[in-house]
Tab-separated table of C-alpha atoms in Angstrom:
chain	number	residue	atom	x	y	z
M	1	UNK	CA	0.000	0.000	0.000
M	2	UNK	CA	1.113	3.584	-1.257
M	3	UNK	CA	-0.067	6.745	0.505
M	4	UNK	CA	0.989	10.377	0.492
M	5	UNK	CA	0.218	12.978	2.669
M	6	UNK	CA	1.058	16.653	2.611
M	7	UNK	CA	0.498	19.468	5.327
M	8	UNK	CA	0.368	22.595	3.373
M	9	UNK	CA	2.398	25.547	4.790
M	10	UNK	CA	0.430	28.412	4.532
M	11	UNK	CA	-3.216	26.605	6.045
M	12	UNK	CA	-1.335	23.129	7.568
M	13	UNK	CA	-4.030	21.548	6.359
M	14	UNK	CA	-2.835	17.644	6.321
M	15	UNK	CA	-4.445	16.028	3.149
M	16	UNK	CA	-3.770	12.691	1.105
M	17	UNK	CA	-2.373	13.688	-2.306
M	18	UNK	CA	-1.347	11.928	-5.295
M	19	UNK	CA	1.814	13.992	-6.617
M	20	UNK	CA	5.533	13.034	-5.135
M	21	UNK	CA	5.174	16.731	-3.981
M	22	UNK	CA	8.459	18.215	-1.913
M	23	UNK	CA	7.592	18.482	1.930
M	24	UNK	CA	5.559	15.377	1.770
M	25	UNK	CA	5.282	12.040	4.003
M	26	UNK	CA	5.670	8.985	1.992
M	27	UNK	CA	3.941	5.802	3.537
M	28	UNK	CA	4.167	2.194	2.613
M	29	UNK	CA	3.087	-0.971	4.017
M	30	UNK	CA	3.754	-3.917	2.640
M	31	UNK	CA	4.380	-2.182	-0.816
M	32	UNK	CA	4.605	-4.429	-4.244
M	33	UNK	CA	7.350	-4.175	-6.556
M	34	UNK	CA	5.573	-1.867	-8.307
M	35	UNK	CA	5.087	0.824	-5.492
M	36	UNK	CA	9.057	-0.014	-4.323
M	37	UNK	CA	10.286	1.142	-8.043
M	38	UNK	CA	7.750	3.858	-8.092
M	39	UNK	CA	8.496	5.834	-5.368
M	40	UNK	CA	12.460	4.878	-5.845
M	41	UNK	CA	11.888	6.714	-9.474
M	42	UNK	CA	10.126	9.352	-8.466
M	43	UNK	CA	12.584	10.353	-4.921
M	44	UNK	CA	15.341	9.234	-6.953
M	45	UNK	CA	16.630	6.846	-3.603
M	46	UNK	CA	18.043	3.322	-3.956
M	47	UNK	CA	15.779	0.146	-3.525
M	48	UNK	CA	17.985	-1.054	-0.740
M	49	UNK	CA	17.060	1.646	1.876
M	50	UNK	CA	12.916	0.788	1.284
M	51	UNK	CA	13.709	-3.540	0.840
M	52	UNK	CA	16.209	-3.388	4.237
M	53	UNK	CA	12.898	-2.162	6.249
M	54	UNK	CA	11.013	-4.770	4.667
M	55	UNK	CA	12.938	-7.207	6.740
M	56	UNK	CA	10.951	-8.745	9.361
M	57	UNK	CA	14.543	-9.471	11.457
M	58	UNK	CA	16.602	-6.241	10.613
M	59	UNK	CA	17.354	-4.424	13.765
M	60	UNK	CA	17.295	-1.304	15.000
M	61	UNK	CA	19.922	0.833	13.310
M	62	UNK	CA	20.752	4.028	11.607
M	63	UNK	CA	22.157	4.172	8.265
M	64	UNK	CA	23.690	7.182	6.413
M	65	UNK	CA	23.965	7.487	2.784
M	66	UNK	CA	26.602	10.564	2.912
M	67	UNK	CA	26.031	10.567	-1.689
M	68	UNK	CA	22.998	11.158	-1.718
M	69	UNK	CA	22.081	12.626	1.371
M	70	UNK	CA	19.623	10.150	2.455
M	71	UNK	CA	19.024	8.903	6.329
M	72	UNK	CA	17.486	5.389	6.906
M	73	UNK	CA	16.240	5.268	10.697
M	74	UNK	CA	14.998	1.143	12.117
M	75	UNK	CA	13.587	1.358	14.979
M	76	UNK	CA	11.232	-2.424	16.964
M	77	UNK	CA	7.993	-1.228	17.272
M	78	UNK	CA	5.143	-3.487	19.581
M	79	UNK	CA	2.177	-5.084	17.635
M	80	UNK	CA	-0.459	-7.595	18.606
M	81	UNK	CA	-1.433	-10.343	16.760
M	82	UNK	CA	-4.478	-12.598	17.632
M	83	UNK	CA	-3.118	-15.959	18.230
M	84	UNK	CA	-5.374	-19.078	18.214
M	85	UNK	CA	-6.226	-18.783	21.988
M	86	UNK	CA	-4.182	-15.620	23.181
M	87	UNK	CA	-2.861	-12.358	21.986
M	88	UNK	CA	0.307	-12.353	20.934
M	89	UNK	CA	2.785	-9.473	21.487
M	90	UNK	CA	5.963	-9.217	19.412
M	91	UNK	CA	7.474	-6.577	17.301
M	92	UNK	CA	8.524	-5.402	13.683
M	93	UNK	CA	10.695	-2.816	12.446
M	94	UNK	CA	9.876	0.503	11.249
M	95	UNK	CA	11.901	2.181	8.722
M	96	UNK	CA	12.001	5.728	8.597
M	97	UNK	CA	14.192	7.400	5.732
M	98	UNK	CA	14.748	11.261	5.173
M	99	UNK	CA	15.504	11.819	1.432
M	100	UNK	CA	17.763	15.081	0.786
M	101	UNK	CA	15.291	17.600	3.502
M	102	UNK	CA	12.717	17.178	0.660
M	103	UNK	CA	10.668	13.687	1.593
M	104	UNK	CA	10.256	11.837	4.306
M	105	UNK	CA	9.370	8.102	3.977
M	106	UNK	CA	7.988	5.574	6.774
M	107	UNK	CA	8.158	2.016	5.595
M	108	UNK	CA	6.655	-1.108	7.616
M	109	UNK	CA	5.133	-4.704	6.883
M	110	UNK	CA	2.355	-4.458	8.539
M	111	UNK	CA	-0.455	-1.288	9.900
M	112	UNK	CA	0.097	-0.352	13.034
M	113	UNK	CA	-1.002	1.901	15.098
M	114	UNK	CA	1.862	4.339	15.505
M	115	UNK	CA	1.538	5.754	12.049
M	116	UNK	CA	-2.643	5.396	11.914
M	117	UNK	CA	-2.345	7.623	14.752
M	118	UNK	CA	-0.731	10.340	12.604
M	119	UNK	CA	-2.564	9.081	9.347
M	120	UNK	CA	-5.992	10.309	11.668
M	121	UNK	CA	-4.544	13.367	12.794
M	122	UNK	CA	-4.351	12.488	16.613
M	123	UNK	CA	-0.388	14.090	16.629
M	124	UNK	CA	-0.950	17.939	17.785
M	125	UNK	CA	2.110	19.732	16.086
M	126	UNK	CA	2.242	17.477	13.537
M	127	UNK	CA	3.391	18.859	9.701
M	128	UNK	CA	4.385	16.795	7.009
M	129	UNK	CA	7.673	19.258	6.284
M	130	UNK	CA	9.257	19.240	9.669
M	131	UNK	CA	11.090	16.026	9.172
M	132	UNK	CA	13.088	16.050	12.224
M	133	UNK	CA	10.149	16.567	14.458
M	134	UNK	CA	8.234	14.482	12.911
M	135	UNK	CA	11.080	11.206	13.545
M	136	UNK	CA	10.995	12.050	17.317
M	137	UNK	CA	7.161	12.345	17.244
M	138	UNK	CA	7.452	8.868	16.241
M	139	UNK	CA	10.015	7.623	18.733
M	140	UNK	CA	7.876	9.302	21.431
M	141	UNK	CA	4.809	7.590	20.556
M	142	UNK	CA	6.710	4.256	20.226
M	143	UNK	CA	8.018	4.375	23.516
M	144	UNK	CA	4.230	5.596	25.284
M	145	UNK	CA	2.993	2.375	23.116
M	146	UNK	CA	5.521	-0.031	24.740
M	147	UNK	CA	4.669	1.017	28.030
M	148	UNK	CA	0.756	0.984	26.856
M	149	UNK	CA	1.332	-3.029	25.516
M	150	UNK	CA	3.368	-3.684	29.171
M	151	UNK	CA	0.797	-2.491	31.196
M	152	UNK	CA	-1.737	-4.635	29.216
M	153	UNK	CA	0.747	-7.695	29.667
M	154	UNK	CA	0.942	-7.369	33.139
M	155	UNK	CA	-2.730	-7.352	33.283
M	156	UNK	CA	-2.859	-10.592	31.581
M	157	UNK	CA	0.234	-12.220	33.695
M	158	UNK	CA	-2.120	-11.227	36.936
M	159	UNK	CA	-5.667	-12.819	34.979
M	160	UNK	CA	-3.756	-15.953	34.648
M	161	UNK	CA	-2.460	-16.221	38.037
M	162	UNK	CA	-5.764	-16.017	39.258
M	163	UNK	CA	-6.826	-18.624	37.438
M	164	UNK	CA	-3.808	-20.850	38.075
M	165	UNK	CA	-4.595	-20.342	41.716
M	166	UNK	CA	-7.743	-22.103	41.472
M	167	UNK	CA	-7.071	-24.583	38.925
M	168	UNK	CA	-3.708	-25.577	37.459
M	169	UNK	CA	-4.289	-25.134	33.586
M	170	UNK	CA	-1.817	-26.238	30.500
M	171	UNK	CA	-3.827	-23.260	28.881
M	172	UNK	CA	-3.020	-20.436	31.160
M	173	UNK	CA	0.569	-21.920	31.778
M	174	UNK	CA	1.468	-21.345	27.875
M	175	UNK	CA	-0.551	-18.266	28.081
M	176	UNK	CA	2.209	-17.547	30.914
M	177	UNK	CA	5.240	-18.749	29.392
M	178	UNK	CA	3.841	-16.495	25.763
M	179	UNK	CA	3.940	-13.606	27.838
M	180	UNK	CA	7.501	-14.192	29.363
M	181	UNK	CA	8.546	-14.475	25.427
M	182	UNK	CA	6.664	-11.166	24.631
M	183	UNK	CA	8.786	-9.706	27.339
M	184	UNK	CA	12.066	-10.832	26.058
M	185	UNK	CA	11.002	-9.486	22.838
M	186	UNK	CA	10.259	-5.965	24.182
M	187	UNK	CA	13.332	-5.537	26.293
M	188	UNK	CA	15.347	-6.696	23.160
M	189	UNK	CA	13.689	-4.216	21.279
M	190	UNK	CA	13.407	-1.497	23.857
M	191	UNK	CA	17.224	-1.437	24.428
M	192	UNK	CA	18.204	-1.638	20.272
M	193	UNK	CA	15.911	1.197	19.925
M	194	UNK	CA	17.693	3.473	23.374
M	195	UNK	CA	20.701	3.129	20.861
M	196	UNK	CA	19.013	4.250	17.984
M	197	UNK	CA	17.602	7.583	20.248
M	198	UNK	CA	21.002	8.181	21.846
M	199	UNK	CA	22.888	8.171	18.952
M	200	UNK	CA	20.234	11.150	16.952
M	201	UNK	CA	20.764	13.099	20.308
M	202	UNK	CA	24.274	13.665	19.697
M	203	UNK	CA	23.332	15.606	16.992
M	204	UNK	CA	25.568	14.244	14.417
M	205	UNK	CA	22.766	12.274	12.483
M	206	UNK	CA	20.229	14.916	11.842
M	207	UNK	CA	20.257	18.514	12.695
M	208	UNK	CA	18.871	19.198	15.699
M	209	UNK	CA	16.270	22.022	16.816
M	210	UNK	CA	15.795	22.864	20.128
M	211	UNK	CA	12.128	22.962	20.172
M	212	UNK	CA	12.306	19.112	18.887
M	213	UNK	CA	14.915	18.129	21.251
M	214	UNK	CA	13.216	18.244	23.936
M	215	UNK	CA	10.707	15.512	22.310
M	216	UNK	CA	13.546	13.623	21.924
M	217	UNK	CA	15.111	13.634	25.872
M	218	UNK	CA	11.161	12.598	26.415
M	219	UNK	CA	11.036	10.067	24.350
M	220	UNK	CA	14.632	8.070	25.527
M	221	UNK	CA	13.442	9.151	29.267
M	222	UNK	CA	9.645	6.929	28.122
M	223	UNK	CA	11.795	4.089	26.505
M	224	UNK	CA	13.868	4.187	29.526
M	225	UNK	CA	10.897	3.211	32.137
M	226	UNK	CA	9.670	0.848	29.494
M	227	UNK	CA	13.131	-0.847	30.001
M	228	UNK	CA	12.785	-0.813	33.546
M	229	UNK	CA	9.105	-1.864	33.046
M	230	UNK	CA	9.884	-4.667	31.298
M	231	UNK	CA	13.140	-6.425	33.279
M	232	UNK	CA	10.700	-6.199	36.198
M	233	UNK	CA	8.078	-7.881	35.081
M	234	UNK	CA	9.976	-10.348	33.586
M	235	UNK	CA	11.917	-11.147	36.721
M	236	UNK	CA	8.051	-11.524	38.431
M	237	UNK	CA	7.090	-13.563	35.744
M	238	UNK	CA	10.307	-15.868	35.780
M	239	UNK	CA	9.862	-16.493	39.550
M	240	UNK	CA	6.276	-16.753	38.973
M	241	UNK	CA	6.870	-19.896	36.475
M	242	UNK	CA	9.852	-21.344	38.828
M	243	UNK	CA	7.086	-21.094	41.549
M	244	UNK	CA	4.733	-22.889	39.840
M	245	UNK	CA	7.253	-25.699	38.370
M	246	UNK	CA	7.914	-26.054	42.063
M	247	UNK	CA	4.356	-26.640	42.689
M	248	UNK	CA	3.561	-28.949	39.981
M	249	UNK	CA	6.348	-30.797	40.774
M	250	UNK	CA	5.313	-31.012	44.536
M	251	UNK	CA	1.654	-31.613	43.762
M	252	UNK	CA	3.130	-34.842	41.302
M	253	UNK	CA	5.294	-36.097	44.029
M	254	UNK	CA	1.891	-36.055	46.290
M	255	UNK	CA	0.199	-37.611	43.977
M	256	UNK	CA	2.827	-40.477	43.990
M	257	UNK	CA	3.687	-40.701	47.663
M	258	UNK	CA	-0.532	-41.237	47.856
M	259	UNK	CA	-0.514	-44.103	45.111
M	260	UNK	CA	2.361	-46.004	46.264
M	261	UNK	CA	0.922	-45.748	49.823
M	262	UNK	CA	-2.206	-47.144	48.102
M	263	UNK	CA	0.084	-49.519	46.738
M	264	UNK	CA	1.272	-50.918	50.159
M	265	UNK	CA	-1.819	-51.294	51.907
M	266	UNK	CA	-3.555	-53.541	49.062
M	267	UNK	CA	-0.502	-55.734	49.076
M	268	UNK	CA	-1.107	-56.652	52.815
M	269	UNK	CA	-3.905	-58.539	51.905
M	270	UNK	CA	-2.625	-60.129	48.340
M	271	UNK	CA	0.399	-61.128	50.759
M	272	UNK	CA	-1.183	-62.424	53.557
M	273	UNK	CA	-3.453	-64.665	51.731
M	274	UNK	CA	-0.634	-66.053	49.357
M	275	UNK	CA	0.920	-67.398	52.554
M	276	UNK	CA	-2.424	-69.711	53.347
M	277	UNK	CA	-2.446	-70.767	49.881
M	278	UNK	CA	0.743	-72.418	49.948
M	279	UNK	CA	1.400	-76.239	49.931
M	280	UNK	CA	2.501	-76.788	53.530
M	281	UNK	CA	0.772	-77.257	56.936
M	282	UNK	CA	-0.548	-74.030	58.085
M	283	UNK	CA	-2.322	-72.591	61.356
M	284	UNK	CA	-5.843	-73.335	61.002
M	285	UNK	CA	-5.886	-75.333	57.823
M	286	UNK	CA	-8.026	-77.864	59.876
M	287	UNK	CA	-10.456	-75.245	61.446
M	288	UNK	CA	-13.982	-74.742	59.730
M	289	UNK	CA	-13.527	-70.465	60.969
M	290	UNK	CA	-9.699	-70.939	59.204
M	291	UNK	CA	-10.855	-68.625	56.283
M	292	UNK	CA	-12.382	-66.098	58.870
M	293	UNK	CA	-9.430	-66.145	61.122
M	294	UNK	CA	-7.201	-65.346	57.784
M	295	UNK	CA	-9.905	-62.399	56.763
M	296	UNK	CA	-9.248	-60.851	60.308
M	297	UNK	CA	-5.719	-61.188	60.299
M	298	UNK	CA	-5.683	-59.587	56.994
M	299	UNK	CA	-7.962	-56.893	57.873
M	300	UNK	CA	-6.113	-56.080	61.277
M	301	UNK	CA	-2.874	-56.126	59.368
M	302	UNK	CA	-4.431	-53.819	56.875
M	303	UNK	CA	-5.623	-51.117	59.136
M	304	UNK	CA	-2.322	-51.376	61.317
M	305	UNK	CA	-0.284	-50.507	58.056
M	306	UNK	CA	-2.898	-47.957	56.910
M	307	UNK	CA	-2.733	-46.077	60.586
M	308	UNK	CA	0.864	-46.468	60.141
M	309	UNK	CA	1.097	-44.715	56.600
M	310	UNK	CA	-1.562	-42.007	57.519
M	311	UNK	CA	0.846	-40.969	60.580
M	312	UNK	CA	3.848	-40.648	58.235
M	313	UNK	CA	1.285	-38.237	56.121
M	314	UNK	CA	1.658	-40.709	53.062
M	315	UNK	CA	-1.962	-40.749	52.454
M	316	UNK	CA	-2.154	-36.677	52.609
């Protein structure tokens, strides 16, 4: 998909146009060889900067082109998928590229709801021409949209303990151990993209205005507490899967101790009986109450072991 959008300078009125026109925002997602060459024609850029964000494992990074005076910014951002049973959070990179101060491109695989939310015009000092501004309005959001999808994971991590607490699950322990992967993904992520932020701050990637600067500071201070927002919730959710391991594995050994208890106490009886039953002379073979005499002993044996097992809490 091919989109262009233009804020006009004179009314800043932010309309889709159809023209490559100078100033404008460039937006693809998931573009076909067609739109790739297209807008490479028309900007006059090289395939390579728009194909290396199409790469579902490309990392963050910034790349300078110092020929032709083009700027490719990658930055993780978070997306949720619906998964069969569970939402799935993971991320994708974002390409950003500024071509010679006169276009600015974003390039992604996927909608998401970063650039929707300046595609609808929910961005206050948003114009299509400030380039620079416009990169760190991006980063900000990012950032506010990691913490947004942590605070929403956390939520779930807590749902599922409650659950667990009633009723061990399979289901809500994958849901559990999905959500410790989401996590790993995010602080990944989070951390690629603090390099990506710190290195435009130094002001030697893009030139740097102080009334956009300070959206920048915000936006590494935001992807800072998602950091720290996401290594502790992954510590609570690491001990909170070691705790239940510990549990199942307790609850299994219970369950075993109780069986083999089980075990013992109907092989008192089996036992006992197979002693009558051999070929030699035996108390009581003669009496007529021999058989009852053996069903006592083998009752009174039984209950001694089972009083015995239940005070060494093997039938607990």
């Amino acid at each position: 998909m091919l989109k262009i959008y233009n804020t006009d300078i004179e009314t800043n009125e932010f309309q889709e146009i159809r023209e490559f026109k100078k100033g404008s925002w460039i937006n693809l997602v998931n573009p076909s060889e067609n739109e790739i060459k297209k807008v490479c024609e028309n900007i006059n850029i090289q395939e390579d900067f728009i194909r290396d964000a199409l790469d579902y494992e490309e990392k963050a990074r910034i790349d300078k082109e110092e020929d032709d005076n083009t700027i490719l910014f990658v930055v993780d951002v978070p997306i949720s998928e619906k998964g069969e049973e569970n939402e799935i959070y993971t991320t994708m990179p974002l390409g950003m590229i500024v071509v010679r101060d006169e276009f600015f491109l974003t390039v992604s695989l996927r909608k998401n709801k970063i650039i929707e939310s300046f595609e609808k015009r929910k961005i206050k000092n948003f114009q299509t021409y400030k380039k620079t501004r416009f990169i760190f309005q991006i980063l900000y959001l990012n950032s506010s949209y990691y913490l947004n999808y942590l605070k929403q994971i956390n939520k779930e991590t807590e749902i599922a303990e409650y659950i667990l607490k009633n009723s061990m699950q399979n289901k809500e322990l994958l849901k559990l151990l999905s959500l410790e992967k989401s996590l790993v993904y995010f602080t990944t992520s989070l951390k690629s993209n603090e390099i990506v932020m710190e290195k435009t701050l130094r002001g030697k990637i893009v030139k740097l205005y102080e009334e956009d600067e300070e959206i920048l500071e915000d936006a590494i201070t935001e992807n800072r507490q998602a950091i720290e927002m996401a290594q502790i919730y992954s510590n609570i959710l690491n001990g909170t899967m070691d705790a239940y391991a510990s549990i199942i594995s307790n609850n299994l050994n219970g369950v075993m101790k109780f069986l083999t208890s089980i075990t013992i106490i109907l092989a008192v009886p089996t036992m006992i009986s197979s002693f009558w039953g051999m070929n030699v002379k035996l108390p009581f073979e003669n009496s007529p109450m021999g058989f009852l005499i053996m069903v006592l002993i083998a009752i009174i044996m039984t209950i001694a072991v089972t009083l015995w097992l239940n005070k060494k809490d093997m039938l607990k």
